[in-house]
Short mmCIF file of C-alpha atoms and ligand atoms in Angstrom, two decimals:
data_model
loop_
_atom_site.label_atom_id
_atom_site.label_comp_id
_atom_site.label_asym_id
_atom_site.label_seq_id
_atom_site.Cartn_x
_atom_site.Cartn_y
_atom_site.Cartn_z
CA UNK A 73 -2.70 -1.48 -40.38
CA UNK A 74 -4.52 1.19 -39.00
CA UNK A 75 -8.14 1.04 -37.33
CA UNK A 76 -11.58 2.11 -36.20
CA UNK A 77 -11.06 2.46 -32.00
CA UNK A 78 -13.26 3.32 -29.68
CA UNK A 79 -11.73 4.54 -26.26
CA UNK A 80 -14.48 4.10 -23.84
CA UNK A 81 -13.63 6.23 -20.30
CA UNK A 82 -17.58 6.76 -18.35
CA UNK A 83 -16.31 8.64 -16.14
CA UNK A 84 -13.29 10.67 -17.24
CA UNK A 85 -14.60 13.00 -19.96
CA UNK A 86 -11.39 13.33 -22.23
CA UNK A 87 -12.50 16.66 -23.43
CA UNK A 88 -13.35 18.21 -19.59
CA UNK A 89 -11.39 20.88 -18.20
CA UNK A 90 -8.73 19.37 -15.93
CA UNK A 91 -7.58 19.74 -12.87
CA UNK A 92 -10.84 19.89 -10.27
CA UNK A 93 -12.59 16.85 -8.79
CA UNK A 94 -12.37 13.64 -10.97
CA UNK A 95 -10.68 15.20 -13.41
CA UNK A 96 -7.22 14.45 -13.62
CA UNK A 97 -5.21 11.62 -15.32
CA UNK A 98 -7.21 9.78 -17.05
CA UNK A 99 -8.90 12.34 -18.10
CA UNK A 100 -5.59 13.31 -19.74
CA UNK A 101 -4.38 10.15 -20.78
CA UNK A 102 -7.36 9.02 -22.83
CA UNK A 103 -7.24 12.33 -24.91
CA UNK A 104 -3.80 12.45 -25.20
CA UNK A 105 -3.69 8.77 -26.68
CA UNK A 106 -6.76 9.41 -28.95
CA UNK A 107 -5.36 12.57 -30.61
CA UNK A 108 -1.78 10.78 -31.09
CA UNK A 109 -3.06 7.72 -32.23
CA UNK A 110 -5.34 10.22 -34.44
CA UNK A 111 -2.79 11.29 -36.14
CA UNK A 112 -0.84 8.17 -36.76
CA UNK A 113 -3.84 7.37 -39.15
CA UNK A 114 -6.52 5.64 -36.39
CA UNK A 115 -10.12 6.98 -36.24
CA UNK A 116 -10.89 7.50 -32.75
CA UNK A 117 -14.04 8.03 -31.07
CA UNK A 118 -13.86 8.81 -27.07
CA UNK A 119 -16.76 7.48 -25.56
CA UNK A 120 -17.87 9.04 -22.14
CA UNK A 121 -21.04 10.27 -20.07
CA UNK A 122 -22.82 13.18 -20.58
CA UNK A 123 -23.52 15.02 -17.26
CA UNK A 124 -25.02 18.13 -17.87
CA UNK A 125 -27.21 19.51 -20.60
CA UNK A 126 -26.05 22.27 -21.88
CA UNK A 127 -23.00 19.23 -22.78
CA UNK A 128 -21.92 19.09 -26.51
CA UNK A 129 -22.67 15.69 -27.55
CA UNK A 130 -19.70 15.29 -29.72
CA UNK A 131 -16.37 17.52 -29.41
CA UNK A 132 -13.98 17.49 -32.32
CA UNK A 133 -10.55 16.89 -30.45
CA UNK A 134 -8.44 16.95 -33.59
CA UNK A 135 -8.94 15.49 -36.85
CA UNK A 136 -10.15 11.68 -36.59
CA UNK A 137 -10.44 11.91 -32.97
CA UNK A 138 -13.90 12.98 -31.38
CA UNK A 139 -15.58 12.65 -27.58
CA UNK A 140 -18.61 11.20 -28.02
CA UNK A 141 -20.93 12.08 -25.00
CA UNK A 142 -23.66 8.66 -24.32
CA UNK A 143 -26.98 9.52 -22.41
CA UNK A 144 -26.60 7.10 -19.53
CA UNK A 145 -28.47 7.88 -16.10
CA UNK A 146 -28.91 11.37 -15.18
CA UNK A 147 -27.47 13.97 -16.81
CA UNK A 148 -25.26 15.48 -13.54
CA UNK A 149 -21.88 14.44 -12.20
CA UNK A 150 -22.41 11.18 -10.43
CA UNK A 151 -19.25 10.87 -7.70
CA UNK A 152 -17.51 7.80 -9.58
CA UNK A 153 -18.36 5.60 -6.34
CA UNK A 154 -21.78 5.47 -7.33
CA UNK A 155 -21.96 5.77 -11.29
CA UNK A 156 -21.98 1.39 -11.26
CA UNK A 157 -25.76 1.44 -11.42
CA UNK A 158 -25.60 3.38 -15.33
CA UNK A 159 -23.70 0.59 -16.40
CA UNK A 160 -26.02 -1.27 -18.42
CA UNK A 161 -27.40 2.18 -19.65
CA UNK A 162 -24.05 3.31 -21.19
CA UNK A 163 -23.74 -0.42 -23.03
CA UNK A 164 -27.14 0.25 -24.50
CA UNK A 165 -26.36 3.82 -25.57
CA UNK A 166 -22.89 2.25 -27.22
CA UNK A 167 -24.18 -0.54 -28.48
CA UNK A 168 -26.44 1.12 -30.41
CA UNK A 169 -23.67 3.53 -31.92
CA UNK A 170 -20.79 0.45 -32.21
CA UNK A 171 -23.04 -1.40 -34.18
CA UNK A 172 -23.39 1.58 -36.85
CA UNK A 173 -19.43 2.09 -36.99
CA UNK A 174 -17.20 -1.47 -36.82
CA UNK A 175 -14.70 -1.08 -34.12
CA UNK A 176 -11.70 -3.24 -34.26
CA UNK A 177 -11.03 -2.69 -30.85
CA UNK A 178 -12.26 -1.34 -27.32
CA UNK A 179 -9.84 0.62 -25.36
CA UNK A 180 -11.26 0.63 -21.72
CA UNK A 181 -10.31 3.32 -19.02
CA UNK A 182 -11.31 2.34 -15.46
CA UNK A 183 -13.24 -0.24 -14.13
CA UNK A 184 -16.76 0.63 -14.89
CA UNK A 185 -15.86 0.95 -18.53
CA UNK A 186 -13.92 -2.34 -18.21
CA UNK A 187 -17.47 -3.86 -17.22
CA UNK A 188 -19.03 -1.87 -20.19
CA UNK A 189 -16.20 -3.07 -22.99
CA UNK A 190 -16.81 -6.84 -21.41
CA UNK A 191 -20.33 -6.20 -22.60
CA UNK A 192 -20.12 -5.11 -25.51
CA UNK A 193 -17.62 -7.76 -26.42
CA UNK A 194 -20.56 -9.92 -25.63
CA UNK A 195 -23.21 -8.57 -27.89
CA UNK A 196 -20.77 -7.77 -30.74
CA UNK A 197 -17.70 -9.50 -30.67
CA UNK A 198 -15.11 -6.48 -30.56
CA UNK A 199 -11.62 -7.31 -28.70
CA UNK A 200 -11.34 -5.48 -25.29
CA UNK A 201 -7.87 -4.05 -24.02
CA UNK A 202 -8.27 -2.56 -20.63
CA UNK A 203 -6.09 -0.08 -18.23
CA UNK A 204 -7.14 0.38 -14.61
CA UNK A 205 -5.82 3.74 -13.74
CA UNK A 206 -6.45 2.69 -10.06
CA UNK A 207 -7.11 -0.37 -8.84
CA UNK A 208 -9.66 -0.87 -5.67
CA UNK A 209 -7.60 -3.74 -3.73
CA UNK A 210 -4.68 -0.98 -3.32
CA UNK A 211 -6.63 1.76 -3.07
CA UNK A 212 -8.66 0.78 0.04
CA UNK A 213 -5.66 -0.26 1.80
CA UNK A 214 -4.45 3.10 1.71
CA UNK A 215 -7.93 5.20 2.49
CA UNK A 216 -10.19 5.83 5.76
CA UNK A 217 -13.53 5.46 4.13
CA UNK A 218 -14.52 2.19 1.88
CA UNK A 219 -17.54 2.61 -0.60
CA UNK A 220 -20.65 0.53 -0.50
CA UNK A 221 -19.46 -0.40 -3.89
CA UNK A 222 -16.10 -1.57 -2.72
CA UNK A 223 -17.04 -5.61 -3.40
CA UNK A 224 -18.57 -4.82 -6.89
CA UNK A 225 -15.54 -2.77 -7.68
CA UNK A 226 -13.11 -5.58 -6.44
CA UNK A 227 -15.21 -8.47 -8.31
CA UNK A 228 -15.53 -6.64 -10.84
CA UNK A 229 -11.85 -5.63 -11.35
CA UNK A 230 -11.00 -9.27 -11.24
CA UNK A 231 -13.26 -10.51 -13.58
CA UNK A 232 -11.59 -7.89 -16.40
CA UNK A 233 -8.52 -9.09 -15.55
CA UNK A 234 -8.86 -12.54 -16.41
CA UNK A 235 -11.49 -11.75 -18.90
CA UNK A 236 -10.12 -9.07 -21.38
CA UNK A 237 -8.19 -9.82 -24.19
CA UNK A 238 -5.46 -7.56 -23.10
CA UNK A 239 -4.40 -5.08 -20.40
CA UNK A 240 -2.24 -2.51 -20.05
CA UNK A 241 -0.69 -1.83 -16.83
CA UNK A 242 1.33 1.31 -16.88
CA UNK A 243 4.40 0.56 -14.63
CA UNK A 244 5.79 -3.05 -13.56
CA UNK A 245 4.53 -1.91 -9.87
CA UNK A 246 1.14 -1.69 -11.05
CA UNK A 247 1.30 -4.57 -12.84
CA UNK A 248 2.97 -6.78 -9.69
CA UNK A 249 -0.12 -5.44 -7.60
CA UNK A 250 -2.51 -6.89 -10.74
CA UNK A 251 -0.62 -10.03 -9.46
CA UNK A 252 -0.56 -10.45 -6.18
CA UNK A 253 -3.89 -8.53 -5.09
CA UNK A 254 -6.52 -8.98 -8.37
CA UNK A 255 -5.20 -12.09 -9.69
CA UNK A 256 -2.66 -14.37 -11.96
CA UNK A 257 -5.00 -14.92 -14.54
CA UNK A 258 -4.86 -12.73 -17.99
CA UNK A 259 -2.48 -11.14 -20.12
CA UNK A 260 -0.70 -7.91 -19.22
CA UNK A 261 1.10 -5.72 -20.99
CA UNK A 262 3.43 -2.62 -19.84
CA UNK A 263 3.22 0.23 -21.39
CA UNK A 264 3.37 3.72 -19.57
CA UNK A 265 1.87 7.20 -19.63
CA UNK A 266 3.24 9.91 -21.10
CA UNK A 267 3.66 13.57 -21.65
CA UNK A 268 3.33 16.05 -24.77
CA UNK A 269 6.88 16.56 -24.84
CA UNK A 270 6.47 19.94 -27.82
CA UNK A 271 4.33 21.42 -24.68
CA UNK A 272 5.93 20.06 -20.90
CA UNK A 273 9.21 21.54 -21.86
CA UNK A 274 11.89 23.95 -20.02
CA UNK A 275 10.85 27.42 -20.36
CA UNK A 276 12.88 31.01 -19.55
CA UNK A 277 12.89 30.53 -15.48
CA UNK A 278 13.11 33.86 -14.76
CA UNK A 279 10.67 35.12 -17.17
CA UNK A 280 8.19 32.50 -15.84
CA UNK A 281 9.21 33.80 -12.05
CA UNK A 282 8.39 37.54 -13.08
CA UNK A 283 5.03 35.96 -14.43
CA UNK A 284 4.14 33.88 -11.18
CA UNK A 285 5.13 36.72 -9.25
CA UNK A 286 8.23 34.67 -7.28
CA UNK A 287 11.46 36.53 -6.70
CA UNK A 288 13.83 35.25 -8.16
CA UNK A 289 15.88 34.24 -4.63
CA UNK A 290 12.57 32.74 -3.23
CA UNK A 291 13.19 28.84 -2.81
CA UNK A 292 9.61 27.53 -4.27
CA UNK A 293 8.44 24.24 -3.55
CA UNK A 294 5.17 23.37 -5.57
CA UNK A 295 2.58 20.64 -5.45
CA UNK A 296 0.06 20.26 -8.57
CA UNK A 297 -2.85 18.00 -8.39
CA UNK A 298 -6.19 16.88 -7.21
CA UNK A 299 -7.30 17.68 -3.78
CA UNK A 300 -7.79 14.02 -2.15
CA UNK A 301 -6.37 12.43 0.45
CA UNK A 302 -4.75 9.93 -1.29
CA UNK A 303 -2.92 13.04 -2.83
CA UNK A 304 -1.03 13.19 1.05
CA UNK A 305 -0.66 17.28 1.11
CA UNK A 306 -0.93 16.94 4.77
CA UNK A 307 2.41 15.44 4.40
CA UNK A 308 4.17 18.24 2.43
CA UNK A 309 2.79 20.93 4.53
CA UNK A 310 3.72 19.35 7.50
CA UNK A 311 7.18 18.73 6.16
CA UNK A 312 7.62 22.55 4.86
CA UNK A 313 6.77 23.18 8.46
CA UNK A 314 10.01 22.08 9.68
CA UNK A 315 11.90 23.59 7.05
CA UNK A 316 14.44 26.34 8.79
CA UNK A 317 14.31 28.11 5.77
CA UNK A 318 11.61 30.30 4.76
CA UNK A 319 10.63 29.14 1.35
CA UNK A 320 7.18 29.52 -0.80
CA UNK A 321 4.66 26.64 -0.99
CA UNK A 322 2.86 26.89 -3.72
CA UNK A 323 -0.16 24.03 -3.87
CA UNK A 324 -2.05 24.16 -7.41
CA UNK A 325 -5.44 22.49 -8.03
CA UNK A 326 -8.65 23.38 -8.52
CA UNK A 327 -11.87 22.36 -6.02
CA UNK A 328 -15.72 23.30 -6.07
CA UNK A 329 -17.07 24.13 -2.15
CA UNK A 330 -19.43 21.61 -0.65
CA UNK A 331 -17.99 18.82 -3.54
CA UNK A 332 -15.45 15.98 -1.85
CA UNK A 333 -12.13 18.04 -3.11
CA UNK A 334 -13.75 21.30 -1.64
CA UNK A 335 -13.62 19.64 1.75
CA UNK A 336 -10.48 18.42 1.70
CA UNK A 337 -9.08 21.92 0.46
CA UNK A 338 -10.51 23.44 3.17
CA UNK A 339 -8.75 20.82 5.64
CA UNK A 340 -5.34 21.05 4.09
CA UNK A 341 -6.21 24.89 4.70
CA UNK A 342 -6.76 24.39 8.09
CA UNK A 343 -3.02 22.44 8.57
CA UNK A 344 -1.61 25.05 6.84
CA UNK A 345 -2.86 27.27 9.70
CA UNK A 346 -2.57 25.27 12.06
CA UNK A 347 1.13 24.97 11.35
CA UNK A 348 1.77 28.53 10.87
CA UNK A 349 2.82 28.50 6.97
CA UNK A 350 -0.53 30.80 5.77
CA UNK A 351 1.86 33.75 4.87
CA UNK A 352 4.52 31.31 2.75
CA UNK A 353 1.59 29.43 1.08
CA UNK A 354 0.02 30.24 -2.49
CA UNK A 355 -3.39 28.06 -3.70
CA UNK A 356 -3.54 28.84 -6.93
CA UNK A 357 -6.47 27.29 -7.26
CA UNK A 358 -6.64 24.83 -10.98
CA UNK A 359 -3.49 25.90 -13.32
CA UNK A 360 -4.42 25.85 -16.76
CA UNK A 361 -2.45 23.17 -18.72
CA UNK A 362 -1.36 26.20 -20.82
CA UNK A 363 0.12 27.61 -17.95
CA UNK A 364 1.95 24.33 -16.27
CA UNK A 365 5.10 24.62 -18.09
CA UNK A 366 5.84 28.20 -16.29
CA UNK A 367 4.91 26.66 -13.06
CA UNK A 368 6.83 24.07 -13.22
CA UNK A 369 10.02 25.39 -14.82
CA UNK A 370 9.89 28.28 -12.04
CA UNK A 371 10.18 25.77 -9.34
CA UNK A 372 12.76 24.51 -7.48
CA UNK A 373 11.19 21.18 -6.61
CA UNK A 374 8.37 19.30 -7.47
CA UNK A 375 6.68 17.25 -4.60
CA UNK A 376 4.49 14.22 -5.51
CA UNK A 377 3.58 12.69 -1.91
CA UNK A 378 0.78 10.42 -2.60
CA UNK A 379 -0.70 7.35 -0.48
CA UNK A 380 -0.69 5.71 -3.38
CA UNK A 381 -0.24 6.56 -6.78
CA UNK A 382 -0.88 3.73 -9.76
CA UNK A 383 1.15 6.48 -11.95
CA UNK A 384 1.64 10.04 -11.79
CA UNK A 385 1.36 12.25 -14.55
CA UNK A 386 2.35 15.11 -12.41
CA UNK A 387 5.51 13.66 -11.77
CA UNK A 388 6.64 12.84 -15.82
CA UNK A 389 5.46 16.59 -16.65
CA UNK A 390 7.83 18.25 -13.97
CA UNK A 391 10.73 16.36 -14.75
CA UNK A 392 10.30 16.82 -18.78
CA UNK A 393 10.26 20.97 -17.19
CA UNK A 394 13.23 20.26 -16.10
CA UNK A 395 12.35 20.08 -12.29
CA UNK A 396 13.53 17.63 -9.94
CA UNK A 397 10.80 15.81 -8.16
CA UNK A 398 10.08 14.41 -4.79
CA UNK A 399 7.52 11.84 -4.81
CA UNK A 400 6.39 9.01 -2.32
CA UNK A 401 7.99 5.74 -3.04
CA UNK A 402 5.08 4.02 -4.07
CA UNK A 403 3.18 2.33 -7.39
CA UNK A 404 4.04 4.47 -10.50
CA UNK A 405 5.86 7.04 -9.10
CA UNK A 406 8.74 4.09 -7.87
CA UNK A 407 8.99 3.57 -11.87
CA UNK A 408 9.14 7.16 -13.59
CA UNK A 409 11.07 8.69 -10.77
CA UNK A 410 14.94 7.84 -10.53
CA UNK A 411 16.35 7.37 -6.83
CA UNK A 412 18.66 9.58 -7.00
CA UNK A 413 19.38 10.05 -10.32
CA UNK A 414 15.99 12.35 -11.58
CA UNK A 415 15.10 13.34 -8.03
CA UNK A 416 14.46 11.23 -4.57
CA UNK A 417 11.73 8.91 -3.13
CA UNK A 418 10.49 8.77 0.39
CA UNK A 419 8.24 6.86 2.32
CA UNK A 420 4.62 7.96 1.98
CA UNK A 421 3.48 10.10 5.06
CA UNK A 422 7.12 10.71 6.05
CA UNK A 423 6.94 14.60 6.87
CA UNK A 424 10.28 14.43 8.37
CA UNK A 425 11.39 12.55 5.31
CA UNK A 426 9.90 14.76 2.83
CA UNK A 427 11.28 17.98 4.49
CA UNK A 428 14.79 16.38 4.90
CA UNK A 429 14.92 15.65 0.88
CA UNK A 430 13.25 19.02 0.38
CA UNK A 431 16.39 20.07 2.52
CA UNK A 432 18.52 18.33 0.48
CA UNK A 433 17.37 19.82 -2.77
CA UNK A 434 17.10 23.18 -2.36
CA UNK A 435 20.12 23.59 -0.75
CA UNK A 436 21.87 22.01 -3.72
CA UNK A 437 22.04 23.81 -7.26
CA UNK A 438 24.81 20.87 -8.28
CA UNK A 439 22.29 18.16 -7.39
CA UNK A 440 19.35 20.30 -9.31
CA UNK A 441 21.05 20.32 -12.68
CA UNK A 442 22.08 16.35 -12.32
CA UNK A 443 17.98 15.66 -11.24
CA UNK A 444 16.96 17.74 -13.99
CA UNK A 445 19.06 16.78 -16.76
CA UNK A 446 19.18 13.16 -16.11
CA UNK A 447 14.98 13.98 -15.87
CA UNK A 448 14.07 15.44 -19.24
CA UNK A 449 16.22 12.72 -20.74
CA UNK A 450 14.34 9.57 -18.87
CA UNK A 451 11.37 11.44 -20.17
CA UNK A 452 12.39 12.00 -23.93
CA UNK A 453 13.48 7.92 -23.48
CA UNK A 454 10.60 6.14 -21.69
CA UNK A 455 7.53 8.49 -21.58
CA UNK A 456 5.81 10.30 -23.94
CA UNK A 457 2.60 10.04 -25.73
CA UNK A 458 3.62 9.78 -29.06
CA UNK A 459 6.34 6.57 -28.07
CA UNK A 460 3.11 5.35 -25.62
CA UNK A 461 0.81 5.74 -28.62
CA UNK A 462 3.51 3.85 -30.85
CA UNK A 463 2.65 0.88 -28.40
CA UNK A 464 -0.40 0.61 -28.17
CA UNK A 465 -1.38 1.22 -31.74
CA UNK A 466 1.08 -1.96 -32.46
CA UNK A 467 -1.29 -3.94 -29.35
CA UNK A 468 -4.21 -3.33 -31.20
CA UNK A 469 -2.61 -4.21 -34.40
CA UNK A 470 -1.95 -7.86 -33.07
CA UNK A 471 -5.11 -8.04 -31.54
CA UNK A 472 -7.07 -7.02 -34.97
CA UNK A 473 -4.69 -9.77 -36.41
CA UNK A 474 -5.62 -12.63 -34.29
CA UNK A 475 -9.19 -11.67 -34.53
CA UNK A 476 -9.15 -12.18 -38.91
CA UNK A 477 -6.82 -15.39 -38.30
CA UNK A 478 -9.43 -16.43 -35.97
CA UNK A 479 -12.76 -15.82 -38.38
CA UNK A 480 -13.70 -18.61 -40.70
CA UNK A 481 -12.57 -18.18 -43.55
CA UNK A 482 -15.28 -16.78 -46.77
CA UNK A 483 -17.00 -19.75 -48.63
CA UNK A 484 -16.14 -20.02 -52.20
CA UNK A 485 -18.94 -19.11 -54.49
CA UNK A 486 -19.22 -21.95 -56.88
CA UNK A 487 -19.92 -20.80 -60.60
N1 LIG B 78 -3.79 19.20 -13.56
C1 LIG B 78 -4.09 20.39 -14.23
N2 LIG B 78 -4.36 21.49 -13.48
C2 LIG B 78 -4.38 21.49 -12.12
C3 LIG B 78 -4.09 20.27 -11.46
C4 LIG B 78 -3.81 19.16 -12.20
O1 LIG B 78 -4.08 20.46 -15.46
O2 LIG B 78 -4.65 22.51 -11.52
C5 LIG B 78 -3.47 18.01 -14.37
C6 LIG B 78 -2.00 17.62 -14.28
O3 LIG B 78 -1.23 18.42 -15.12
C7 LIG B 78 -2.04 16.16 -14.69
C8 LIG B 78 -3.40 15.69 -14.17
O4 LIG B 78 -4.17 16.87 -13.90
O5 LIG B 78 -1.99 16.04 -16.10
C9 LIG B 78 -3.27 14.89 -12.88
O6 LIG B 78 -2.82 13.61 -13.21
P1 LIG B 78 -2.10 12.64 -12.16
O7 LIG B 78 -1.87 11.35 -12.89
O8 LIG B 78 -0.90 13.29 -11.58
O9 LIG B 78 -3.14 12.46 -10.99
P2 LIG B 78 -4.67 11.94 -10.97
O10 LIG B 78 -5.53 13.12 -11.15
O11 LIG B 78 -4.83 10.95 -12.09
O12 LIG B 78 -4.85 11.33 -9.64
#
């Protein structure tokens, strides 16, 4: 039976360009499962918040599956630490479009929309299935600075956890942390993120090389994502650092000046300096998604050192290239990436760890091929969007389900 969803995501505008400040997974995740689920016969509409005005106010993603952009607060990027206070704003704006179109369910994406879907459950009844993406009681463990709205993040995360219907944590790691840190009420459901496995695919490495401009001797060792510090790039530059050999560094992901991922650009900058890598280091500044593929095919390793990590997409797309990857062992990344067997884990903020797998990888053409074969194939098994969207389309089936079993049923008429 297929439905009426809305996908509700305030601050990750499924149809922004990624890649730059607060633009990144979910972003790519909640358009990736809309169009899929699109076009296994759902009608999806992506809610998120407008923040400019020269915005569309509805994108066509594909057919069935459209962002729908709700007037909520001002219409400029609000840093997601402060966007709580358009809360009730946004549940007005969607209220007043749910009730024209009859959702059978809310997908929520992060916790202010978690807050929004409980809301709207309230006023209209529709079932709310909620992922986290990141979840505050691990993330402030791991950062320097702590929001004012830390406690009405962490409340609030709690409350959707025992309140939705259903959530969806994306690894078992996340949902362990859901356990011991949020708490052991609710019902949770694992089902991972993905990649589009006709586009993350091996290309022609040398052709992508002569493209990128990398020899094709050059060992490359490339980093794609966000610049925060959760991301831990300090720790791969420091670790190239002590790497004998002279190999590239390539560090993709785009930043604005003066915003929070143009600061910490320019202080990863500064280490690179500081450590005397400026000549063997490439920013790139944001890759096209077009372009990934070629980046990450032409590498010789991908490094995913995060603080912490809930999942990773960067990590899934390199190793359906074909790449091995490096990450931190921590949340997500512990799950998609093999010890081992698709490429190695390493403490977080271990630079000497991180440059001795580095080491170990690029040294090794043998161990390459086993990472990236025994890669694309945990990939092709476990994580891709159209075997995620499988999933949850069948979640929201049961949930539809329980919902009619649970209405009263129709009076008779009587002649
Ligand atoms: N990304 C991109 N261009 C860039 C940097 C990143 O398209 O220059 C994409 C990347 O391919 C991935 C997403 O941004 O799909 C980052 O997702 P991830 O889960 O790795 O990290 P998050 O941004 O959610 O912290």
């Amino acid at each position: 039976m297929y439905g009426r969803i809305a996908l509700i995501s305030v601050n990750g505008d499924p149809s922004a360009v990624i890649g730059a400040e607060e633009a990144g997974g979910q972003n790519v995740y909640v358009r990736e499962v809309g169009k899929h689920l699109a076009s296994l016969g759902y009608q999806i509409d992506m809610f998120t918040r407008r923040i400019d005005p020269s915005q569309a106010e509805v994108v066509e993603e594909a057919p069935n599956c459209r962002t729908i952009r709700l007037a909520a607060g001002p219409l400029e990027f609000v840093k997601r630490d402060n966007l709580h206070s358009y809360i009730p704003d946004f549940v007005d704006s969607l209220a007043a479009y749910a009730r024209r179109h009859s959702y059978d369910a809310v997908h929520t994406h992060y916790w202010h929309s978690g807050m929004v879907g409980l809301a709207l459950r309230e006023k209209l009844g529709i079932p709310v299935v909620h992922t986290y993406h990141s979840l505050g009681a691990i993330k402030y463990m791991n950062v320097a600075e702590i929001p004012a709205s830390a406690q009405l993040r962490l409340s609030g995360e709690r409350r959707i956890l025992e309140q939705a219907d259903r959530i969806v944590a994306t690894s078992p790691q996340e949902a362990e942390h859901m356990r011991t840190y949020v708490s052991r009420k609710g019902s949770v459901d694992i089902i991972p993120c993905g990649v589009d496995a006709r586009h993350f695919m091996e290309t022609d490495r040398a052709a992508a090389r002569r493209v990128l401009g990398w020899t094709e001797q050059e060992k490359v060792v490339l980093y794609v994502g966000r610049f925060d510090k959760r991301k831990g790039i300090e720790t791969l530059v420091r670790a190239v650092a002590q790497i004998e050999e002279p190999v590239r560094l390539v560090i993709g992901g785009g930043y604005t000046p003066d915003r929070g991922d143009g600061v910490e650009f320019e202080r990863i900058r500064g280490i690179v300096e500081e450590v005397g890598l400026t000549s063997r280091t490439q920013f790139t500044g944001r890759i096209d998604q077009a372009d990934l593929p070629n980046f990450y095919t032409a590498a010789d390793v991908c490094v995913v050192p995060s603080h912490y990590e809930p999942f990773g997409l960067v990590a899934i797309e390199a190793m359906a290239c074909g790449t091995p990857v490096i990450a931190s062992a921590v949340g997500g990344l512990c799950y998609s990436v093999v010890n081992d067997e698709t490429g190695l884990l390493v403490p977080p903020r271990d630079a000497e760890g991180f440059a001795g797998a580095i080491r170990r990888v690029i040294t090794d053409a043998g161990l390459r091929e086993r990472f990236s074969a025994a890669g694309i194939r945990r990939i092709h098994d476990h994580f891709t969007w159209a075997g995620v969207s499988r999933q949850l389309g069948r979640l929201y089936a049961n949930l539809a389900a329980r919902r009619t079993a649970q209405r009263p049923p129709k009076q008779q008429s009587v002649a």
